[in-house]
Coordinates of C-alpha atoms in Angstrom, one line a residue:
Chain A
M1 CA 114.1 138.4 144.2
V2 CA 114.3 141.9 142.6
I3 CA 110.9 143.2 141.6
V4 CA 110.7 146.0 139.2
W5 CA 107.1 146.8 138.3
G6 CA 105.9 149.5 135.9
G7 CA 107.8 148.5 132.8
L8 CA 111.5 148.0 132.0
G9 CA 111.8 144.8 130.1
S10 CA 110.8 144.4 126.5
Y11 CA 108.5 141.5 125.8
R12 CA 108.9 142.0 122.1
R13 CA 112.6 141.9 122.2
A14 CA 112.4 138.7 124.2
L15 CA 110.0 137.3 121.6
G16 CA 112.3 138.1 118.7
E17 CA 115.3 136.5 120.5
A18 CA 113.2 133.4 121.3
L19 CA 112.0 133.1 117.8
V20 CA 115.6 133.2 116.4
E21 CA 116.6 130.5 118.8
A22 CA 113.6 128.4 117.8
G23 CA 114.4 129.0 114.2
K24 CA 118.0 127.8 114.7
A25 CA 116.8 124.7 116.6
N26 CA 114.1 123.7 114.1
R27 CA 114.0 124.4 110.4
S28 CA 110.3 124.0 110.3
V29 CA 109.7 127.2 112.2
V30 CA 108.1 129.8 110.0
V31 CA 107.2 133.3 111.2
L32 CA 104.4 135.5 109.8
D33 CA 103.5 139.0 110.6
A34 CA 100.8 141.4 109.3
D35 CA 102.9 144.5 108.6
T36 CA 104.2 145.0 112.1
P37 CA 107.6 143.2 112.4
R38 CA 109.2 146.3 113.8
S39 CA 106.5 146.5 116.5
T40 CA 106.0 142.9 117.4
G41 CA 109.7 142.0 117.5
T42 CA 109.6 139.5 114.6
L43 CA 112.0 141.6 112.6
V44 CA 115.1 139.9 114.0
F45 CA 113.7 136.5 112.9
A46 CA 113.0 138.0 109.4
E47 CA 116.7 139.2 109.2
A48 CA 118.0 135.8 110.5
F49 CA 115.8 133.6 108.3
P50 CA 114.5 135.7 105.4
D51 CA 113.1 132.5 103.6
R52 CA 111.2 131.5 106.6
F53 CA 109.5 134.8 107.3
F54 CA 106.9 136.7 105.4
N55 CA 104.7 139.7 105.9
V56 CA 101.2 139.2 104.6
G57 CA 100.4 142.9 104.8
I58 CA 97.7 144.5 106.8
S59 CA 95.4 141.4 106.7
E60 CA 95.1 139.5 110.0
Q61 CA 92.5 137.1 108.7
D62 CA 94.8 136.0 105.9
L63 CA 97.6 135.9 108.5
V64 CA 95.8 133.3 110.5
G65 CA 94.6 131.3 107.5
T66 CA 98.1 131.2 106.0
A67 CA 99.5 130.1 109.3
A68 CA 96.9 127.3 109.3
G69 CA 98.0 126.2 105.8
L70 CA 101.6 126.1 106.9
A71 CA 100.6 123.9 109.9
V72 CA 98.6 121.6 107.7
A73 CA 101.6 121.2 105.5
G74 CA 103.8 120.2 108.4
K75 CA 105.5 123.5 109.4
I76 CA 105.5 125.2 112.7
P77 CA 104.0 128.6 112.0
V78 CA 104.2 131.5 114.5
A79 CA 101.9 134.3 113.6
A80 CA 102.4 137.6 115.4
A81 CA 100.3 140.7 115.5
F82 CA 99.0 143.3 117.9
A83 CA 96.7 141.3 120.2
V84 CA 93.7 143.4 119.4
F85 CA 94.1 143.0 115.7
L86 CA 94.8 139.3 115.9
M87 CA 91.4 139.0 117.5
R88 CA 89.9 140.5 114.3
A89 CA 90.6 137.0 113.0
W90 CA 88.9 135.2 115.9
E91 CA 86.5 133.4 113.7
Q92 CA 89.4 132.2 111.5
I93 CA 91.1 131.1 114.7
R94 CA 88.0 129.3 115.8
N95 CA 86.9 127.7 112.6
T96 CA 90.2 126.7 111.0
V97 CA 92.9 126.6 113.6
A98 CA 91.0 125.4 116.7
R99 CA 88.5 123.1 114.9
D100 CA 91.2 121.2 113.1
G101 CA 93.5 121.4 116.2
L102 CA 96.3 122.8 114.0
N103 CA 99.8 123.4 115.4
V104 CA 99.6 127.1 115.0
K105 CA 101.3 129.5 117.5
L106 CA 99.6 132.8 117.7
V107 CA 101.4 135.6 119.5
G108 CA 99.5 138.8 120.5
T109 CA 101.7 141.6 121.4
H110 CA 100.8 145.1 122.8
S111 CA 98.1 143.4 125.0
G112 CA 96.6 144.8 128.1
L113 CA 97.5 148.4 128.9
S114 CA 101.1 148.1 127.5
D115 CA 100.4 150.2 124.4
Y116 CA 99.5 153.1 126.7
M117 CA 100.0 155.9 124.2
D118 CA 97.9 154.4 121.3
G119 CA 94.7 154.3 123.3
S120 CA 91.6 152.2 123.5
S121 CA 91.7 151.1 119.8
H122 CA 95.0 149.3 120.4
Q123 CA 94.8 148.2 124.0
C124 CA 93.5 144.6 124.1
L125 CA 91.6 143.7 127.2
E126 CA 89.6 140.8 125.8
D127 CA 92.1 138.4 124.2
I128 CA 92.1 135.8 127.1
A129 CA 88.4 135.7 127.1
L130 CA 88.3 135.2 123.4
T131 CA 91.0 132.5 123.2
R132 CA 90.3 130.5 126.4
V133 CA 86.8 129.7 125.2
L134 CA 88.2 127.8 122.2
P135 CA 88.3 124.0 122.6
G136 CA 91.8 122.6 122.6
F137 CA 93.5 125.9 122.8
T138 CA 96.4 126.5 125.2
V139 CA 96.6 130.1 126.5
V140 CA 99.8 131.4 128.1
A141 CA 100.9 134.8 129.4
P142 CA 104.5 135.2 130.5
A143 CA 105.2 137.8 133.1
D144 CA 108.7 138.9 132.3
T145 CA 111.4 138.5 129.6
V146 CA 112.9 135.3 131.1
A147 CA 109.4 133.7 131.1
T148 CA 108.7 135.0 127.6
K149 CA 111.8 133.4 126.1
K150 CA 111.3 130.1 128.0
I151 CA 107.6 129.9 127.3
V152 CA 107.8 130.9 123.6
L153 CA 110.6 128.2 123.1
E154 CA 108.5 125.7 124.9
V155 CA 105.3 126.3 122.9
V156 CA 107.0 126.5 119.6
L157 CA 109.5 123.6 119.9
E158 CA 107.9 121.2 122.3
H159 CA 104.1 121.7 122.5
K160 CA 101.9 120.3 119.8
G161 CA 98.6 122.1 119.1
P162 CA 97.2 125.6 118.9
V163 CA 98.5 128.1 121.4
Y164 CA 97.8 131.8 122.1
V165 CA 100.8 133.6 123.7
R166 CA 99.8 136.9 125.3
L167 CA 102.5 139.5 125.5
G168 CA 102.8 143.2 126.3
R169 CA 105.1 145.7 124.7
D170 CA 108.0 147.1 126.7
N171 CA 106.4 147.0 130.1
A172 CA 107.8 143.7 131.5
P173 CA 108.7 143.6 135.2
K174 CA 111.8 141.7 136.2
I175 CA 110.9 138.7 138.3
Y176 CA 112.7 135.5 137.3
D177 CA 116.3 134.2 137.1
S178 CA 117.3 132.7 133.9
S179 CA 117.3 129.2 135.4
E180 CA 113.5 129.2 136.0
E181 CA 111.5 126.7 134.0
F182 CA 107.8 127.1 133.0
P183 CA 106.1 123.8 132.1
I184 CA 102.9 124.4 130.2
G185 CA 99.9 123.8 132.5
G186 CA 101.8 125.0 135.6
S187 CA 101.7 128.0 137.9
K188 CA 104.2 129.4 140.2
T189 CA 103.7 130.3 143.9
L190 CA 106.1 133.2 144.3
R191 CA 105.1 134.1 147.9
D192 CA 103.2 132.2 150.5
G193 CA 100.6 133.8 152.8
S194 CA 97.6 132.8 154.9
D195 CA 95.4 135.9 154.9
V196 CA 95.3 136.6 151.2
V197 CA 96.4 134.9 148.0
V198 CA 96.7 137.0 144.8
F199 CA 96.5 135.2 141.4
S200 CA 98.0 137.2 138.6
Y201 CA 99.9 136.9 135.3
G202 CA 101.8 139.0 132.7
A203 CA 102.9 142.5 133.6
M204 CA 100.5 142.8 136.5
L205 CA 102.5 140.1 138.3
G206 CA 105.1 142.8 139.1
V207 CA 102.4 145.0 140.5
A208 CA 101.0 142.1 142.6
L209 CA 104.4 141.4 144.1
E210 CA 105.0 145.0 144.9
A211 CA 101.5 145.4 146.4
A212 CA 102.3 142.3 148.5
R213 CA 105.5 143.8 149.8
V214 CA 103.5 146.9 150.8
L215 CA 100.8 144.8 152.6
E216 CA 103.4 142.6 154.3
E217 CA 104.8 145.8 155.9
K218 CA 101.3 146.3 157.3
G219 CA 101.3 142.9 158.8
V220 CA 99.3 141.1 156.2
S221 CA 100.3 137.5 155.3
I222 CA 99.9 137.5 151.5
G223 CA 100.7 134.9 148.8
V224 CA 101.3 135.7 145.1
V225 CA 100.9 133.2 142.3
D226 CA 101.9 133.5 138.7
V227 CA 99.2 131.9 136.6
Y228 CA 101.3 131.9 133.5
T229 CA 99.2 129.2 132.0
L230 CA 95.6 130.5 131.8
K231 CA 94.5 127.4 130.0
P232 CA 94.7 124.6 131.0
L233 CA 94.6 126.0 134.5
D234 CA 96.7 124.5 137.3
V235 CA 93.5 123.7 139.1
D236 CA 95.1 121.8 142.0
N237 CA 97.4 124.5 143.0
V238 CA 94.7 127.2 142.7
I239 CA 92.4 125.2 145.0
R240 CA 95.1 124.3 147.5
L241 CA 96.2 127.9 147.9
A242 CA 92.6 129.3 147.9
R243 CA 91.6 126.9 150.7
R244 CA 94.4 128.2 152.9
A245 CA 93.5 131.9 152.5
N246 CA 90.7 134.0 153.9
L247 CA 90.6 136.2 150.8
V248 CA 91.3 135.4 147.1
V249 CA 92.3 138.2 144.7
T250 CA 92.8 138.2 141.0
L251 CA 94.8 141.0 139.3
E252 CA 95.1 141.5 135.6
D253 CA 95.4 144.0 132.8
H254 CA 92.4 142.5 131.1
S255 CA 88.7 142.6 131.5
V256 CA 87.7 140.8 134.7
H257 CA 84.9 139.4 132.6
G258 CA 86.3 136.4 130.9
G259 CA 89.8 136.9 132.1
L260 CA 91.6 135.4 135.1
G261 CA 88.8 137.0 137.3
S262 CA 86.3 134.7 135.6
I263 CA 88.7 131.7 135.5
I264 CA 89.3 131.8 139.3
A265 CA 85.7 132.6 140.1
E266 CA 84.5 129.6 138.1
T267 CA 87.1 127.4 139.6
L268 CA 86.4 128.5 143.2
A269 CA 82.6 128.3 142.8
E270 CA 82.9 124.7 141.7
H271 CA 85.6 123.5 144.1
A272 CA 86.4 125.9 147.0
P273 CA 84.1 128.8 147.5
R274 CA 85.9 131.8 148.9
K275 CA 85.5 135.5 149.2
L276 CA 86.9 136.8 145.9
V277 CA 88.0 140.3 144.8
R278 CA 88.6 140.6 141.0
I279 CA 90.9 143.5 140.2
G280 CA 91.4 144.4 136.6
V281 CA 89.5 146.3 134.0
R282 CA 85.8 146.2 134.6
D283 CA 83.5 146.6 131.6
R284 CA 85.3 149.5 129.9
F285 CA 87.9 150.2 127.3
G286 CA 91.4 151.6 127.8
A287 CA 92.6 155.2 127.2
S288 CA 95.6 157.0 125.8
S289 CA 98.1 158.3 128.3
R290 CA 101.6 159.8 128.3
S291 CA 103.1 157.1 130.3
Y292 CA 102.5 153.5 131.3
V293 CA 102.4 154.2 135.0
E294 CA 100.0 157.1 134.5
L295 CA 97.6 154.7 132.7
L296 CA 97.9 152.1 135.5
E297 CA 97.2 154.9 138.0
Y298 CA 94.1 156.0 136.0
M299 CA 92.9 152.4 135.9
G300 CA 93.5 151.8 139.6
L301 CA 96.2 149.2 138.9
T302 CA 99.3 150.6 140.7
P303 CA 100.7 148.7 143.7
D304 CA 99.4 151.3 146.1
K305 CA 95.9 151.2 144.7
V306 CA 95.8 147.5 144.5
A307 CA 97.1 147.2 148.1
S308 CA 94.3 149.6 149.3
R309 CA 91.7 147.6 147.5
I310 CA 93.0 144.4 149.2
M311 CA 93.1 146.1 152.7
E312 CA 89.5 147.3 152.2
A313 CA 88.4 143.8 151.3
L314 CA 90.2 142.2 154.2
R315 CA 88.3 144.4 156.6
C316 CA 85.0 142.9 155.2
V317 CA 86.1 139.3 155.4
Chain B
M1 CA 77.5 100.7 87.1
P2 CA 81.0 99.5 88.1
L3 CA 82.1 102.9 89.3
R4 CA 83.3 102.1 92.8
P5 CA 86.9 100.8 93.0
R6 CA 87.7 98.7 96.1
R7 CA 88.3 100.7 99.2
N8 CA 91.9 101.3 100.0
S9 CA 92.4 100.7 103.7
A10 CA 95.7 102.5 103.9
A11 CA 96.1 105.7 105.9
R12 CA 93.9 108.6 105.2
V13 CA 96.1 110.8 103.0
P14 CA 97.7 108.0 100.9
S15 CA 94.3 106.4 100.2
V16 CA 92.8 109.5 98.7
D17 CA 95.8 110.4 96.6
G18 CA 96.4 106.9 95.6
Q19 CA 92.8 106.3 94.5
A20 CA 92.5 109.6 92.7
E21 CA 95.8 109.1 91.0
A22 CA 94.8 105.6 89.9
W23 CA 91.6 106.9 88.7
S24 CA 93.2 109.7 86.7
K25 CA 95.5 107.2 85.1
T26 CA 92.6 105.1 84.1
Y27 CA 90.1 107.6 83.1
A28 CA 92.0 110.9 82.4
R29 CA 90.8 112.5 79.2
S30 CA 87.9 110.0 78.8
V31 CA 85.2 112.6 78.9
S32 CA 82.4 110.1 78.6
M33 CA 83.7 108.3 81.6
L34 CA 84.1 111.5 83.6
E35 CA 80.5 112.3 82.7
R36 CA 79.4 108.9 83.9
V37 CA 81.3 109.5 87.2
A38 CA 79.6 112.9 87.5
E39 CA 76.2 111.3 87.0
R40 CA 76.9 108.9 89.8
V41 CA 78.1 111.7 92.1
R42 CA 75.0 113.7 91.3
S43 CA 72.7 110.8 92.1
L44 CA 74.4 110.4 95.4
V45 CA 74.1 114.1 96.2
I46 CA 70.4 114.1 95.4
R47 CA 69.9 111.0 97.6
M48 CA 71.5 112.9 100.4
G49 CA 69.3 115.9 99.7
L50 CA 66.2 113.7 99.7
L51 CA 67.2 112.1 103.0
E52 CA 68.1 115.3 104.8
R53 CA 66.3 118.3 103.4
S54 CA 68.8 120.9 104.8
V55 CA 71.6 119.6 102.5
H56 CA 72.7 122.3 100.1
V57 CA 71.8 120.4 97.0
G58 CA 71.9 123.3 94.5
S59 CA 75.4 124.4 95.4
S60 CA 76.6 120.8 95.5
L61 CA 75.3 120.0 92.1
S62 CA 76.9 123.1 90.5
V63 CA 80.4 122.1 91.7
V64 CA 80.2 118.4 90.8
D65 CA 81.9 118.6 87.4
I66 CA 84.7 120.8 88.8
L67 CA 85.4 118.3 91.6
V68 CA 85.2 115.3 89.2
A69 CA 87.6 117.1 86.8
I70 CA 90.1 117.7 89.5
Y71 CA 89.8 114.3 91.3
F72 CA 89.4 112.0 88.3
G73 CA 90.3 114.0 85.3
R74 CA 93.5 115.8 86.4
G75 CA 94.0 113.6 89.5
L76 CA 95.6 114.5 92.8
R77 CA 99.3 113.4 92.6
R78 CA 101.7 112.2 95.2
S79 CA 105.4 112.0 95.1
G80 CA 106.3 111.2 98.7
S81 CA 105.0 110.8 102.2
R82 CA 105.5 114.4 103.5
P83 CA 102.5 116.7 103.4
T84 CA 104.3 118.9 100.9
E85 CA 104.8 116.0 98.6
R86 CA 101.2 115.7 97.4
D87 CA 98.5 117.8 95.8
W88 CA 95.8 119.3 98.0
L89 CA 92.2 120.2 97.4
I90 CA 90.4 122.7 99.7
L91 CA 86.7 123.0 99.3
S92 CA 86.5 126.6 100.4
K93 CA 82.7 126.6 99.7
G94 CA 82.3 124.1 102.4
H95 CA 78.6 123.9 102.2
A96 CA 79.0 121.9 99.0
A97 CA 80.5 119.1 101.2
P98 CA 77.9 116.6 99.9
A99 CA 79.5 116.8 96.5
L100 CA 82.9 116.3 97.9
Y101 CA 81.7 113.4 100.1
A102 CA 80.0 111.8 97.1
V103 CA 83.2 112.2 95.0
L104 CA 85.1 110.5 97.8
A105 CA 82.5 107.7 97.9
V106 CA 82.8 107.1 94.2
A107 CA 86.6 107.1 94.7
G108 CA 86.1 104.4 97.3
V109 CA 87.5 106.5 100.1
L110 CA 84.1 106.7 101.9
S111 CA 81.4 104.1 101.8
E112 CA 78.0 104.9 100.2
E113 CA 76.4 104.1 103.6
A114 CA 78.5 106.8 105.2
L115 CA 77.0 109.4 102.9
Y116 CA 73.5 108.7 104.3
T117 CA 74.7 109.6 107.8
I118 CA 75.0 113.2 106.7
R119 CA 74.0 115.8 109.3
S120 CA 73.3 113.2 111.9
I121 CA 75.1 112.7 115.3
N122 CA 78.3 110.7 114.7
G123 CA 77.6 110.9 111.0
L124 CA 79.2 113.2 108.3
E125 CA 79.3 116.8 109.3
G126 CA 77.1 119.2 107.3
H127 CA 80.0 121.2 106.1
A128 CA 83.4 119.8 104.9
D129 CA 85.2 118.4 107.9
A130 CA 88.8 117.2 108.1
S131 CA 87.9 114.4 110.4
V132 CA 86.3 112.8 107.4
E133 CA 88.7 110.6 105.5
G134 CA 89.7 112.4 102.3
V135 CA 88.8 115.9 103.4
D136 CA 92.0 117.9 103.5
V137 CA 90.9 120.9 105.6
S138 CA 87.7 121.8 107.5
T139 CA 85.7 124.5 105.9
G140 CA 82.2 125.9 106.2
S141 CA 83.0 129.4 107.1
L142 CA 83.4 131.1 103.7
G143 CA 86.5 133.0 102.5
Q144 CA 89.2 131.0 104.3
G145 CA 90.4 128.4 101.8
L146 CA 92.6 130.5 99.7
S147 CA 94.6 131.7 102.8
I148 CA 95.1 128.1 103.8
A149 CA 96.3 127.3 100.3
A150 CA 98.8 130.1 100.5
G151 CA 100.3 128.5 103.6
I152 CA 100.5 125.1 102.1
A153 CA 102.0 126.4 98.9
Y154 CA 104.6 128.4 100.9
A155 CA 105.5 125.2 102.8
M156 CA 106.0 123.4 99.4
R157 CA 108.3 126.2 98.3
L158 CA 110.4 125.7 101.5
D159 CA 110.6 122.0 100.9
G160 CA 111.3 122.4 97.2
T161 CA 108.2 120.6 96.0
D162 CA 106.3 123.6 94.6
G163 CA 107.3 122.7 91.1
R164 CA 105.7 119.2 91.4
H165 CA 102.6 119.9 93.4
R166 CA 99.5 122.0 93.2
V167 CA 97.0 123.3 95.8
F168 CA 93.5 123.5 94.4
V169 CA 90.9 125.7 96.1
V170 CA 87.3 125.6 95.0
L171 CA 85.4 128.8 95.9
G172 CA 81.9 130.0 95.2
D173 CA 81.1 133.3 93.4
G174 CA 79.0 134.5 96.3
E175 CA 82.0 133.7 98.5
L176 CA 83.9 136.5 96.7
D177 CA 82.1 138.9 99.0
E178 CA 84.4 137.9 101.7
G179 CA 87.3 140.3 102.1
Q180 CA 89.7 137.6 103.1
V181 CA 89.5 136.1 99.6
W182 CA 91.2 139.2 98.3
E183 CA 93.7 139.4 101.2
A184 CA 94.8 135.9 100.2
A185 CA 94.7 136.5 96.5
S186 CA 97.1 139.4 97.0
T187 CA 99.3 137.4 99.3
I188 CA 99.5 134.5 96.8
A189 CA 100.3 136.8 93.8
H190 CA 102.7 138.9 95.8
L191 CA 104.7 135.8 97.0
G192 CA 104.5 134.3 93.5
L193 CA 102.9 131.1 94.7
G194 CA 102.3 129.9 91.2
N195 CA 101.3 126.4 92.3
V196 CA 97.9 127.6 93.7
V197 CA 95.0 127.0 91.5
A198 CA 91.7 128.6 92.4
V199 CA 88.5 127.5 90.8
V200 CA 85.4 129.7 91.2
D201 CA 82.2 127.8 90.9
A202 CA 80.3 130.7 89.4
N203 CA 76.7 129.4 89.6
G204 CA 75.4 132.9 89.9
Y205 CA 73.6 132.5 93.2
Q206 CA 74.3 133.1 96.9
L207 CA 72.1 132.5 99.9
D208 CA 69.8 135.6 99.4
G209 CA 69.6 135.6 95.6
P210 CA 71.5 136.2 92.4
V211 CA 75.1 137.2 93.2
D212 CA 75.0 140.6 91.5
E213 CA 71.7 141.5 93.1
V214 CA 73.0 140.8 96.6
K215 CA 76.2 142.7 96.0
R216 CA 78.0 143.5 92.8
K217 CA 81.0 141.2 92.1
G218 CA 82.6 143.4 89.5
D219 CA 84.8 142.0 86.8
L220 CA 85.4 138.4 87.8
L221 CA 88.5 138.1 85.7
G222 CA 89.9 141.6 86.1
R223 CA 89.8 141.6 89.9
W224 CA 92.2 138.6 89.9
E225 CA 94.3 139.8 87.0
S226 CA 94.9 143.2 88.5
L227 CA 96.6 141.4 91.4
G228 CA 98.8 139.3 89.2
W229 CA 96.8 136.2 88.7
E230 CA 96.1 134.6 85.3
A231 CA 92.4 134.2 84.9
V232 CA 90.5 132.0 82.5
V233 CA 86.9 131.4 82.1
V234 CA 85.3 128.1 81.1
D235 CA 82.0 126.3 81.0
G236 CA 82.0 124.5 84.3
H237 CA 80.0 121.6 83.0
N238 CA 82.2 120.9 80.0
Y239 CA 85.1 118.5 80.7
E240 CA 87.2 119.5 77.6
G241 CA 87.2 123.1 78.9
L242 CA 87.8 122.2 82.5
L243 CA 90.6 119.8 81.8
A244 CA 92.3 122.2 79.4
A245 CA 92.1 124.9 82.1
L246 CA 93.6 122.6 84.7
D247 CA 96.3 121.6 82.2
H248 CA 97.1 125.2 81.7
A249 CA 97.2 125.8 85.4
D250 CA 99.7 123.0 85.7
S251 CA 102.1 124.7 83.3
S252 CA 101.6 128.3 84.3
P253 CA 104.2 130.0 86.4
K254 CA 101.5 132.3 87.8
P255 CA 98.7 131.5 90.1
V256 CA 95.7 130.7 88.0
V257 CA 92.1 131.2 88.7
V258 CA 89.6 129.3 86.6
V259 CA 86.2 131.0 86.6
A260 CA 83.8 128.1 85.8
R261 CA 80.4 129.2 84.7
T262 CA 78.0 126.7 86.2
R263 CA 74.3 126.2 86.9
R264 CA 73.0 125.9 90.5
G265 CA 71.2 122.6 90.8
K266 CA 72.8 121.2 87.6
G267 CA 71.3 117.9 86.7
L268 CA 68.1 118.4 88.7
S269 CA 65.7 120.2 86.5
V270 CA 63.5 121.8 89.3
L271 CA 66.5 123.4 90.9
E272 CA 68.1 124.4 87.6
A273 CA 64.9 126.2 86.8
S274 CA 64.5 127.9 90.2
G275 CA 68.2 128.4 91.0
G276 CA 67.1 127.0 94.4
Q277 CA 69.2 125.3 97.0
Y278 CA 67.1 122.7 98.7
I279 CA 64.9 119.8 97.5
G280 CA 61.3 120.7 98.3
E281 CA 59.8 124.0 99.0
G282 CA 60.6 124.2 102.7
D283 CA 59.0 126.8 105.0
G284 CA 60.4 129.9 103.3
W285 CA 63.1 130.3 105.9
G286 CA 66.8 129.9 105.2
S287 CA 69.1 127.4 106.9

């Protein structure tokens, strides 16, 4: 397994390619964007299927409502926008898409810290908290470009019902071979270990794997799990792995309040209480920076910093 | 009054369309019959309001003639089994659900008994809910219906049925405060979705008072026209005018908005006089 953390792969390019493939496979697939097709990656779909793409302009609430209408009328709408601006339409997502259980696929790009240069207004650290609370919603967050393509195709062509897909920008690690499959509702145990188990997803999965490599050199037995389906959670796997470890860690580029930190805390508290360290963004907004790695450094989310936090916590277990 | 045709036990969508279409064939253009239907609908709304005092009676009564004109006058048509092969009606002002439920009861889609379960556990939801047979889309949060209509109309274009079928959206005039209405109005005009018909139930009131006192609504026709809509204004309690406007919308290549001037509480003199929403004085608090 080759791990490259810190950004290389383009989630949005992978999204565009997956959408074109989905569009070829099913004529009911319609893609909508809110003036950002060059940023989200939907542009390639627009060029391939001009009749089945439209830009509603800078109006995310209308984006979600229009997608709802397309779903009501039997189409498979994919609505893409910067994650933080898609959340502007949270109430539309709740009251129209979720309440009627519509087959709408929402894709939030530029999530987490991926949009490092644009700063706190554009960095979405709350989208998982906001979507996982919606009844009937499925929430997925692919870690790399292979996972992005597979998961987007799966949720668009196979899965019925509302889905939120959380994507970054061009900060994808390289983790999976193209043969890997990602059934919705599953998780992937990428490393096994008895001292620590780290649950992560999205771009931070690369950081988790690199931190694990660093810690392994120091003699720590550490497992890493890709929780690519945040809802519904693969509860059995989480409990099984947590029970075997002395310390459980969550790692995410999202607020630990409402994100995977909360998800695992809730699950462990109910089923398998364990010492838990939640690493992510804690009750604050992001910030502009000149590079992605610089921002991760600033937020304490580089492999070295994550490894130190885990070592510290292990001393206290 | 023999106004309830037998209940059609077919699937949800066909039964509504079938009934409404059958009704429109029988009664279309018979203004006196439409008025009798409306009288029956109003009496059902008032009964719901007497039974459960939180029912939005004033807003429901103002929209009755609009809904009756669409359902029974113009009729909702169907040409096939796909969702794009039928007309749609979205009650964007979802708090007027009692009027829609009553129309569905008169059409035989819902039972009269069902109406009296309104706002009770396992009964009819307080706001329009798609789990209720005959309700196309859940609403209740204002400003969202027109966007949904845009999506349905675009799907019809993709399936080549936009020439045959219309998407009706009924909004309130207070609802025009919502920015999303104008996002959607722009989208619809820009994409040239000429099969969308918006009807504004302009009863002049919103929750906190007369619409222009709460926040100025501007030129109700001009706002739409400037975006590329055709706007017509009618008396929302006059069937000749309503049906003529709906006829016009059927032939217009542009999206049409019908601004229907109505009275809140129409048919119930105490509410007509006060512009109020609820039967009885209440405790002075809103819902």
